[in-house]
Amino acid sequence: MPDAAQRSRDRTAPMIEFKGTRVRFGSLDAIGPVSLSVKRGEFLAVIGPSGCGKSTLLNLVAGTLKPAGGEVLYRGAPVDGVNREIGYITQKNHCLPWRTVEGNIRLPLEFRGYPNGEIASRVTSVLQQVGLAGFEKSYPRQLSGGMLQRVSIARTLAYAPDTYLMDEPFGSLDAQLRLRMHEEIMRLWHQTGSTFVFVTHDLHEAITLADRVVVISRRPGRIKLVVDIDLPRPRDVIDLQSDPRFGAYFKQLWDALDVH
Ligand SMILES: Nc1ncnc2c1ncn2[C@@H]1O[C@H](COP(=O)(O)OP(=O)(O)O)[C@@H](O)[C@H]1O
Ligand SMILES: [Mg+2]
């Protein structure tokens, strides 16, 4: 039986489109032109050297930055102002230290004007989903790095965005924990059917998670290569690494990255 993600991927309408998009910061040509379409329900990974404009691409979708040329469309309409349909998760977890775990997760729901009863039931449900039930009253300083990232994910999950923008979210976690988080992200993606754009400089992470990996060139950031990751799902994060196809994708992407 097709799960939510499968149904969602079958829809062909793009969720995000960059059309000849360019970004400038003063006299610096940061990006472009970039043309790329992200399908509804797709898991797209973006890799590229530091400073090539990966975060900038996400900011365009989030609506916190305007292109200097070309267009950025979300659901077929130009992004105009802050995009409320996306959830943004970065390496820094942005938890408010004076709010409990529960208080932090409530915050975006309060902004969006959800009634109190609805907020309470969503908070309970997402804490269970990310394995943090029982930590409602804890403060951020009492939690480990992995738990804090789960709070970030729960906070986003609570308002069920159509699209998750993730900017190197696990960059500060140790290798074992990162594998755990990969399993959790894949489960989340299957359950929600949401679109994911996941920036990373970890090739393993990109190949493990994504349907497609986009390689961005050095500045000005342009699309250098797009690779379909044709590995069966559900994927096992450990078994995958000994799959010969995994090694072939790694080599292809590594060569395109042009790391000196
Ligand atoms: N607000 C800004 N003002 C000026 N320059 C910026 C700004 N944001 C990013 N840049 C520059 O644009 C380039 C792309 O940045 P960024 O998207 O953060 O790269 P990446 O995430 O790939 O490391 C970098 O050279 C960076 O210094
Ligand atoms: Mg960045």
mmCIF file of C-alpha atoms and ligand atoms in Angstrom:
data_model
loop_
_atom_site.group_PDB
_atom_site.id
_atom_site.type_symbol
_atom_site.label_atom_id
_atom_site.label_comp_id
_atom_site.label_asym_id
_atom_site.label_seq_id
_atom_site.Cartn_x
_atom_site.Cartn_y
_atom_site.Cartn_z
ATOM 1 C CA MET A 1 0.000 0.000 0.000
ATOM 2 C CA PRO A 2 1.481 3.394 -0.905
ATOM 3 C CA ASP A 3 2.332 5.504 2.125
ATOM 4 C CA ALA A 4 1.776 9.256 2.390
ATOM 5 C CA ALA A 5 5.167 10.060 0.935
ATOM 6 C CA GLN A 6 4.628 7.774 -2.051
ATOM 7 C CA ARG A 7 1.264 9.357 -2.823
ATOM 8 C CA SER A 8 2.799 12.751 -2.453
ATOM 9 C CA ARG A 9 5.701 11.972 -4.769
ATOM 10 C CA ASP A 10 3.285 10.815 -7.444
ATOM 11 C CA ARG A 11 1.955 14.339 -7.729
ATOM 12 C CA THR A 12 3.917 15.988 -10.447
ATOM 13 C CA ALA A 13 3.370 19.667 -9.657
ATOM 14 C CA PRO A 14 6.564 21.273 -8.411
ATOM 15 C CA MET A 15 6.651 22.633 -4.862
ATOM 16 C CA ILE A 16 9.634 24.939 -5.342
ATOM 17 C CA GLU A 17 11.019 26.428 -8.551
ATOM 18 C CA PHE A 18 14.104 28.518 -9.084
ATOM 19 C CA LYS A 19 13.953 30.140 -12.515
ATOM 20 C CA GLY A 20 17.117 31.886 -13.595
ATOM 21 C CA THR A 21 17.502 32.995 -9.970
ATOM 22 C CA ARG A 22 20.391 35.294 -9.059
ATOM 23 C CA VAL A 23 21.451 36.771 -5.717
ATOM 24 C CA ARG A 24 23.870 39.627 -5.162
ATOM 25 C CA PHE A 25 25.241 40.948 -1.902
ATOM 26 C CA GLY A 26 26.550 44.419 -2.745
ATOM 27 C CA SER A 27 29.088 43.836 -5.494
ATOM 28 C CA LEU A 28 29.304 40.111 -4.791
ATOM 29 C CA ASP A 29 27.592 37.719 -7.196
ATOM 30 C CA ALA A 30 26.557 35.067 -4.711
ATOM 31 C CA ILE A 31 24.271 32.842 -6.769
ATOM 32 C CA GLY A 32 23.210 32.173 -10.220
ATOM 33 C CA PRO A 33 21.650 31.925 -12.501
ATOM 34 C CA VAL A 34 20.087 28.837 -10.906
ATOM 35 C CA SER A 35 17.162 26.934 -12.413
ATOM 36 C CA LEU A 36 15.862 23.989 -10.446
ATOM 37 C CA SER A 37 12.530 22.471 -9.659
ATOM 38 C CA VAL A 38 11.765 20.518 -6.464
ATOM 39 C CA LYS A 39 8.859 18.102 -6.703
ATOM 40 C CA ARG A 40 6.150 17.826 -4.103
ATOM 41 C CA GLY A 41 7.123 15.226 -1.530
ATOM 42 C CA GLU A 42 10.655 14.951 -2.866
ATOM 43 C CA PHE A 43 13.717 14.620 -0.640
ATOM 44 C CA LEU A 44 16.364 16.830 -2.207
ATOM 45 C CA ALA A 45 19.878 17.137 -0.805
ATOM 46 C CA VAL A 46 22.097 20.099 -1.672
ATOM 47 C CA ILE A 47 25.861 19.904 -1.367
ATOM 48 C CA GLY A 48 28.674 22.250 -2.357
ATOM 49 C CA PRO A 49 31.747 24.021 -1.003
ATOM 50 C CA SER A 50 31.455 26.454 1.881
ATOM 51 C CA GLY A 51 30.247 29.871 0.699
ATOM 52 C CA CYS A 52 28.698 28.596 -2.553
ATOM 53 C CA GLY A 53 25.235 29.813 -1.561
ATOM 54 C CA LYS A 54 23.462 26.794 -0.065
ATOM 55 C CA SER A 55 21.976 28.708 2.870
ATOM 56 C CA THR A 56 21.135 31.551 0.520
ATOM 57 C CA LEU A 57 19.035 29.181 -1.599
ATOM 58 C CA LEU A 58 17.058 28.155 1.485
ATOM 59 C CA ASN A 59 16.599 31.777 2.534
ATOM 60 C CA LEU A 60 15.060 32.530 -0.861
ATOM 61 C CA VAL A 61 12.473 29.803 -0.309
ATOM 62 C CA ALA A 62 11.873 30.991 3.256
ATOM 63 C CA GLY A 63 11.221 34.468 1.859
ATOM 64 C CA THR A 64 13.794 36.217 4.031
ATOM 65 C CA LEU A 65 15.793 37.187 0.960
ATOM 66 C CA LYS A 66 14.762 38.469 -2.466
ATOM 67 C CA PRO A 67 16.473 37.477 -5.704
ATOM 68 C CA ALA A 68 18.286 40.148 -7.712
ATOM 69 C CA GLY A 69 17.151 38.437 -10.892
ATOM 70 C CA GLY A 70 14.916 35.601 -12.007
ATOM 71 C CA GLU A 71 12.212 34.100 -9.845
ATOM 72 C CA VAL A 72 11.582 31.838 -6.880
ATOM 73 C CA LEU A 73 8.187 30.154 -6.926
ATOM 74 C CA TYR A 74 6.476 28.222 -4.160
ATOM 75 C CA ARG A 75 3.433 26.202 -5.222
ATOM 76 C CA GLY A 76 3.556 28.086 -8.505
ATOM 77 C CA ALA A 77 3.415 31.587 -6.991
ATOM 78 C CA PRO A 78 6.349 33.945 -6.394
ATOM 79 C CA VAL A 79 7.631 33.910 -2.808
ATOM 80 C CA ASP A 80 6.582 37.276 -1.479
ATOM 81 C CA GLY A 81 7.444 37.927 2.153
ATOM 82 C CA VAL A 82 8.036 35.349 4.851
ATOM 83 C CA ASN A 83 6.880 31.914 3.755
ATOM 84 C CA ARG A 84 4.757 30.451 6.547
ATOM 85 C CA GLU A 85 4.351 27.087 4.881
ATOM 86 C CA ILE A 86 7.910 26.050 5.518
ATOM 87 C CA GLY A 87 9.746 24.804 8.583
ATOM 88 C CA TYR A 88 13.375 25.869 8.871
ATOM 89 C CA ILE A 89 15.807 23.796 10.892
ATOM 90 C CA THR A 90 19.447 24.815 11.240
ATOM 91 C CA GLN A 91 22.511 23.590 13.081
ATOM 92 C CA LYS A 92 21.853 26.085 15.828
ATOM 93 C CA ASN A 93 18.642 25.002 17.462
ATOM 94 C CA HIS A 94 17.372 28.470 18.420
ATOM 95 C CA CYS A 95 15.627 27.192 21.543
ATOM 96 C CA LEU A 96 14.744 29.961 23.965
ATOM 97 C CA PRO A 97 16.720 29.131 27.129
ATOM 98 C CA TRP A 98 14.089 30.552 29.474
ATOM 99 C CA ARG A 99 11.315 28.409 28.033
ATOM 100 C CA THR A 100 10.837 24.726 28.772
ATOM 101 C CA VAL A 101 10.833 22.140 25.998
ATOM 102 C CA GLU A 102 7.072 22.370 25.940
ATOM 103 C CA GLY A 103 7.199 26.177 25.932
ATOM 104 C CA ASN A 104 9.586 26.167 22.979
ATOM 105 C CA ILE A 105 7.391 23.837 20.947
ATOM 106 C CA ARG A 106 4.310 25.911 21.744
ATOM 107 C CA LEU A 107 5.852 29.096 20.413
ATOM 108 C CA PRO A 108 5.170 28.772 16.654
ATOM 109 C CA LEU A 109 1.697 27.435 17.414
ATOM 110 C CA GLU A 110 0.992 30.487 19.578
ATOM 111 C CA PHE A 111 2.229 32.740 16.745
ATOM 112 C CA ARG A 112 -0.178 31.017 14.421
ATOM 113 C CA GLY A 113 -3.066 31.520 16.815
ATOM 114 C CA TYR A 114 -3.937 27.894 17.527
ATOM 115 C CA PRO A 115 -6.369 27.402 20.430
ATOM 116 C CA ASN A 116 -4.865 26.198 23.702
ATOM 117 C CA GLY A 117 -6.368 22.714 23.661
ATOM 118 C CA GLU A 118 -5.092 22.096 20.149
ATOM 119 C CA ILE A 119 -1.630 23.317 21.142
ATOM 120 C CA ALA A 120 -1.525 20.945 24.121
ATOM 121 C CA SER A 121 -2.491 17.906 22.088
ATOM 122 C CA ARG A 122 -0.031 18.722 19.302
ATOM 123 C CA VAL A 123 2.794 19.206 21.789
ATOM 124 C CA THR A 124 2.092 15.832 23.393
ATOM 125 C CA SER A 125 1.919 14.113 20.040
ATOM 126 C CA VAL A 126 5.141 15.538 18.557
ATOM 127 C CA LEU A 127 7.126 14.925 21.734
ATOM 128 C CA GLN A 128 6.137 11.298 21.467
ATOM 129 C CA GLN A 129 7.071 11.225 17.795
ATOM 130 C CA VAL A 130 10.610 12.458 18.415
ATOM 131 C CA GLY A 131 11.107 10.355 21.543
ATOM 132 C CA LEU A 132 11.061 13.195 24.074
ATOM 133 C CA ALA A 133 7.924 12.314 26.038
ATOM 134 C CA GLY A 134 8.641 13.032 29.703
ATOM 135 C CA PHE A 135 10.918 16.008 28.947
ATOM 136 C CA GLU A 136 8.110 18.580 28.669
ATOM 137 C CA LYS A 137 9.270 20.536 31.710
ATOM 138 C CA SER A 138 13.013 20.331 31.027
ATOM 139 C CA TYR A 139 14.975 23.416 30.046
ATOM 140 C CA PRO A 140 17.256 23.469 26.977
ATOM 141 C CA ARG A 141 20.418 23.597 29.129
ATOM 142 C CA GLN A 142 19.454 20.255 30.669
ATOM 143 C CA LEU A 143 19.422 18.489 27.300
ATOM 144 C CA SER A 144 22.133 16.969 25.080
ATOM 145 C CA GLY A 145 22.844 18.203 21.553
ATOM 146 C CA GLY A 146 20.834 15.392 19.997
ATOM 147 C CA MET A 147 17.873 16.063 22.247
ATOM 148 C CA LEU A 148 17.980 19.759 21.395
ATOM 149 C CA GLN A 149 17.891 18.941 17.699
ATOM 150 C CA ARG A 150 14.867 16.756 18.389
ATOM 151 C CA VAL A 151 13.192 19.712 20.110
ATOM 152 C CA SER A 152 13.851 21.781 16.960
ATOM 153 C CA ILE A 153 12.349 19.072 14.806
ATOM 154 C CA ALA A 154 9.359 18.669 17.138
ATOM 155 C CA ARG A 155 8.748 22.404 17.125
ATOM 156 C CA THR A 156 8.599 22.369 13.336
ATOM 157 C CA LEU A 157 6.666 19.130 13.112
ATOM 158 C CA ALA A 158 3.994 20.597 15.423
ATOM 159 C CA TYR A 159 2.697 22.973 12.768
ATOM 160 C CA ALA A 160 3.004 20.380 9.985
ATOM 161 C CA PRO A 161 4.717 22.472 7.307
ATOM 162 C CA ASP A 162 4.509 21.380 3.675
ATOM 163 C CA THR A 163 8.227 21.810 3.308
ATOM 164 C CA TYR A 164 11.165 21.295 5.639
ATOM 165 C CA LEU A 165 14.254 23.369 4.910
ATOM 166 C CA MET A 166 17.158 21.836 6.785
ATOM 167 C CA ASP A 167 20.511 23.627 6.844
ATOM 168 C CA GLU A 168 23.244 21.256 8.022
ATOM 169 C CA PRO A 169 21.006 20.308 10.946
ATOM 170 C CA PHE A 170 23.233 17.535 12.279
ATOM 171 C CA GLY A 171 26.590 19.195 11.686
ATOM 172 C CA SER A 172 27.403 19.410 15.375
ATOM 173 C CA LEU A 173 26.337 15.887 16.330
ATOM 174 C CA ASP A 174 28.692 12.936 16.695
ATOM 175 C CA ALA A 175 28.719 10.249 14.007
ATOM 176 C CA GLN A 176 26.585 7.658 15.828
ATOM 177 C CA LEU A 177 23.931 10.133 16.802
ATOM 178 C CA ARG A 178 23.857 11.437 13.259
ATOM 179 C CA LEU A 179 22.978 7.935 12.001
ATOM 180 C CA ARG A 180 20.129 7.779 14.516
ATOM 181 C CA MET A 181 18.876 11.136 13.326
ATOM 182 C CA HIS A 182 19.035 9.924 9.716
ATOM 183 C CA GLU A 183 16.699 7.082 10.618
ATOM 184 C CA GLU A 184 14.380 9.516 12.335
ATOM 185 C CA ILE A 185 14.367 11.959 9.434
ATOM 186 C CA MET A 186 13.568 9.199 6.954
ATOM 187 C CA ARG A 187 10.710 8.028 9.166
ATOM 188 C CA LEU A 188 9.433 11.578 9.440
ATOM 189 C CA TRP A 189 9.595 12.050 5.697
ATOM 190 C CA HIS A 190 7.688 8.801 5.088
ATOM 191 C CA GLN A 191 5.053 9.701 7.673
ATOM 192 C CA THR A 192 4.446 13.293 6.626
ATOM 193 C CA GLY A 193 4.849 13.129 2.855
ATOM 194 C CA SER A 194 6.349 16.631 3.135
ATOM 195 C CA THR A 195 8.965 18.051 0.789
ATOM 196 C CA PHE A 196 12.495 18.176 2.200
ATOM 197 C CA VAL A 197 15.386 20.352 1.053
ATOM 198 C CA PHE A 198 18.392 19.257 3.049
ATOM 199 C CA VAL A 199 21.708 21.119 2.906
ATOM 200 C CA THR A 200 24.762 19.223 4.032
ATOM 201 C CA HIS A 201 28.458 18.897 3.305
ATOM 202 C CA ASP A 202 28.349 15.243 4.320
ATOM 203 C CA LEU A 203 28.136 13.107 1.176
ATOM 204 C CA HIS A 204 27.079 10.017 3.139
ATOM 205 C CA GLU A 205 24.206 11.965 4.608
ATOM 206 C CA ALA A 206 23.116 13.255 1.205
ATOM 207 C CA ILE A 207 23.156 9.836 -0.475
ATOM 208 C CA THR A 208 21.508 8.088 2.474
ATOM 209 C CA LEU A 209 18.570 10.448 2.665
ATOM 210 C CA ALA A 210 17.869 11.905 -0.736
ATOM 211 C CA ASP A 211 15.944 11.114 -3.905
ATOM 212 C CA ARG A 212 18.220 13.554 -5.733
ATOM 213 C CA VAL A 213 21.468 15.269 -4.830
ATOM 214 C CA VAL A 214 22.302 18.658 -6.308
ATOM 215 C CA VAL A 215 25.931 19.781 -6.392
ATOM 216 C CA ILE A 216 26.466 23.566 -6.338
ATOM 217 C CA SER A 217 29.647 25.056 -7.789
ATOM 218 C CA ARG A 218 31.955 27.543 -6.171
ATOM 219 C CA ARG A 219 30.765 31.163 -6.146
ATOM 220 C CA PRO A 220 28.749 32.322 -7.926
ATOM 221 C CA GLY A 221 26.779 29.217 -6.993
ATOM 222 C CA ARG A 222 25.371 27.394 -9.981
ATOM 223 C CA ILE A 223 24.096 23.888 -10.441
ATOM 224 C CA LYS A 224 26.988 21.713 -11.397
ATOM 225 C CA LEU A 225 25.444 18.259 -11.249
ATOM 226 C CA VAL A 226 22.150 16.613 -10.325
ATOM 227 C CA VAL A 227 22.229 12.931 -9.426
ATOM 228 C CA ASP A 228 19.189 10.690 -8.971
ATOM 229 C CA ILE A 229 19.818 8.373 -6.038
ATOM 230 C CA ASP A 230 18.250 5.191 -7.244
ATOM 231 C CA LEU A 231 18.528 3.160 -4.039
ATOM 232 C CA PRO A 232 15.490 1.218 -2.791
ATOM 233 C CA ARG A 233 13.432 2.424 0.164
ATOM 234 C CA PRO A 234 13.040 1.961 3.010
ATOM 235 C CA ARG A 235 16.781 2.380 3.409
ATOM 236 C CA ASP A 236 18.873 0.955 6.202
ATOM 237 C CA VAL A 237 21.475 3.552 7.171
ATOM 238 C CA ILE A 238 24.059 0.892 8.046
ATOM 239 C CA ASP A 239 23.524 -1.635 5.229
ATOM 240 C CA LEU A 240 23.493 1.142 2.646
ATOM 241 C CA GLN A 241 27.123 1.977 3.235
ATOM 242 C CA SER A 242 28.311 -1.411 1.986
ATOM 243 C CA ASP A 243 26.092 -1.268 -1.130
ATOM 244 C CA PRO A 244 28.334 -0.935 -4.202
ATOM 245 C CA ARG A 245 25.927 1.582 -5.715
ATOM 246 C CA PHE A 246 26.468 3.773 -2.663
ATOM 247 C CA GLY A 247 30.194 3.801 -3.355
ATOM 248 C CA ALA A 248 29.608 4.706 -7.011
ATOM 249 C CA TYR A 249 27.374 7.662 -6.066
ATOM 250 C CA PHE A 250 29.940 8.779 -3.525
ATOM 251 C CA LYS A 251 32.711 8.796 -6.133
ATOM 252 C CA GLN A 252 30.588 10.652 -8.694
ATOM 253 C CA LEU A 253 29.580 13.351 -6.192
ATOM 254 C CA TRP A 254 33.044 13.636 -4.700
ATOM 255 C CA ASP A 255 34.550 14.266 -8.129
ATOM 256 C CA ALA A 256 31.934 16.940 -8.859
ATOM 257 C CA LEU A 257 32.566 18.651 -5.512
ATOM 258 C CA ASP A 258 36.086 19.472 -6.604
ATOM 259 C CA VAL A 259 37.548 19.613 -3.095
ATOM 260 C CA HIS A 260 41.157 20.760 -2.988
HETATM 261 N N1 LIG B 1 23.616 38.742 4.281
HETATM 262 C C1 LIG B 1 24.751 38.635 3.574
HETATM 263 N N2 LIG B 1 25.470 39.757 3.268
HETATM 264 C C2 LIG B 1 26.593 39.671 2.536
HETATM 265 N N3 LIG B 1 27.109 38.529 2.061
HETATM 266 C C3 LIG B 1 26.450 37.392 2.331
HETATM 267 C C4 LIG B 1 25.243 37.390 3.109
HETATM 268 N N4 LIG B 1 24.798 36.111 3.217
HETATM 269 C C5 LIG B 1 25.705 35.357 2.551
HETATM 270 N N5 LIG B 1 26.684 36.110 2.023
HETATM 271 C C6 LIG B 1 27.795 35.625 1.204
HETATM 272 O O1 LIG B 1 27.218 34.915 0.107
HETATM 273 C C7 LIG B 1 27.933 33.711 -0.151
HETATM 274 C C8 LIG B 1 27.031 32.514 0.013
HETATM 275 O O2 LIG B 1 26.712 32.373 1.393
HETATM 276 P P1 LIG B 1 25.935 31.124 1.994
HETATM 277 O O3 LIG B 1 24.661 30.962 1.278
HETATM 278 O O4 LIG B 1 25.877 31.314 3.459
HETATM 279 O O5 LIG B 1 26.911 29.913 1.613
HETATM 280 P P2 LIG B 1 26.913 28.399 2.133
HETATM 281 O O6 LIG B 1 25.681 28.196 2.949
HETATM 282 O O7 LIG B 1 26.965 27.567 0.904
HETATM 283 O O8 LIG B 1 28.166 28.221 2.937
HETATM 284 C C9 LIG B 1 29.124 33.736 0.792
HETATM 285 O O9 LIG B 1 30.217 34.289 0.119
HETATM 286 C C10 LIG B 1 28.661 34.616 1.919
HETATM 287 O O10 LIG B 1 29.752 35.243 2.542
HETATM 288 MG MG MG B 2 25.399 27.663 4.921
#
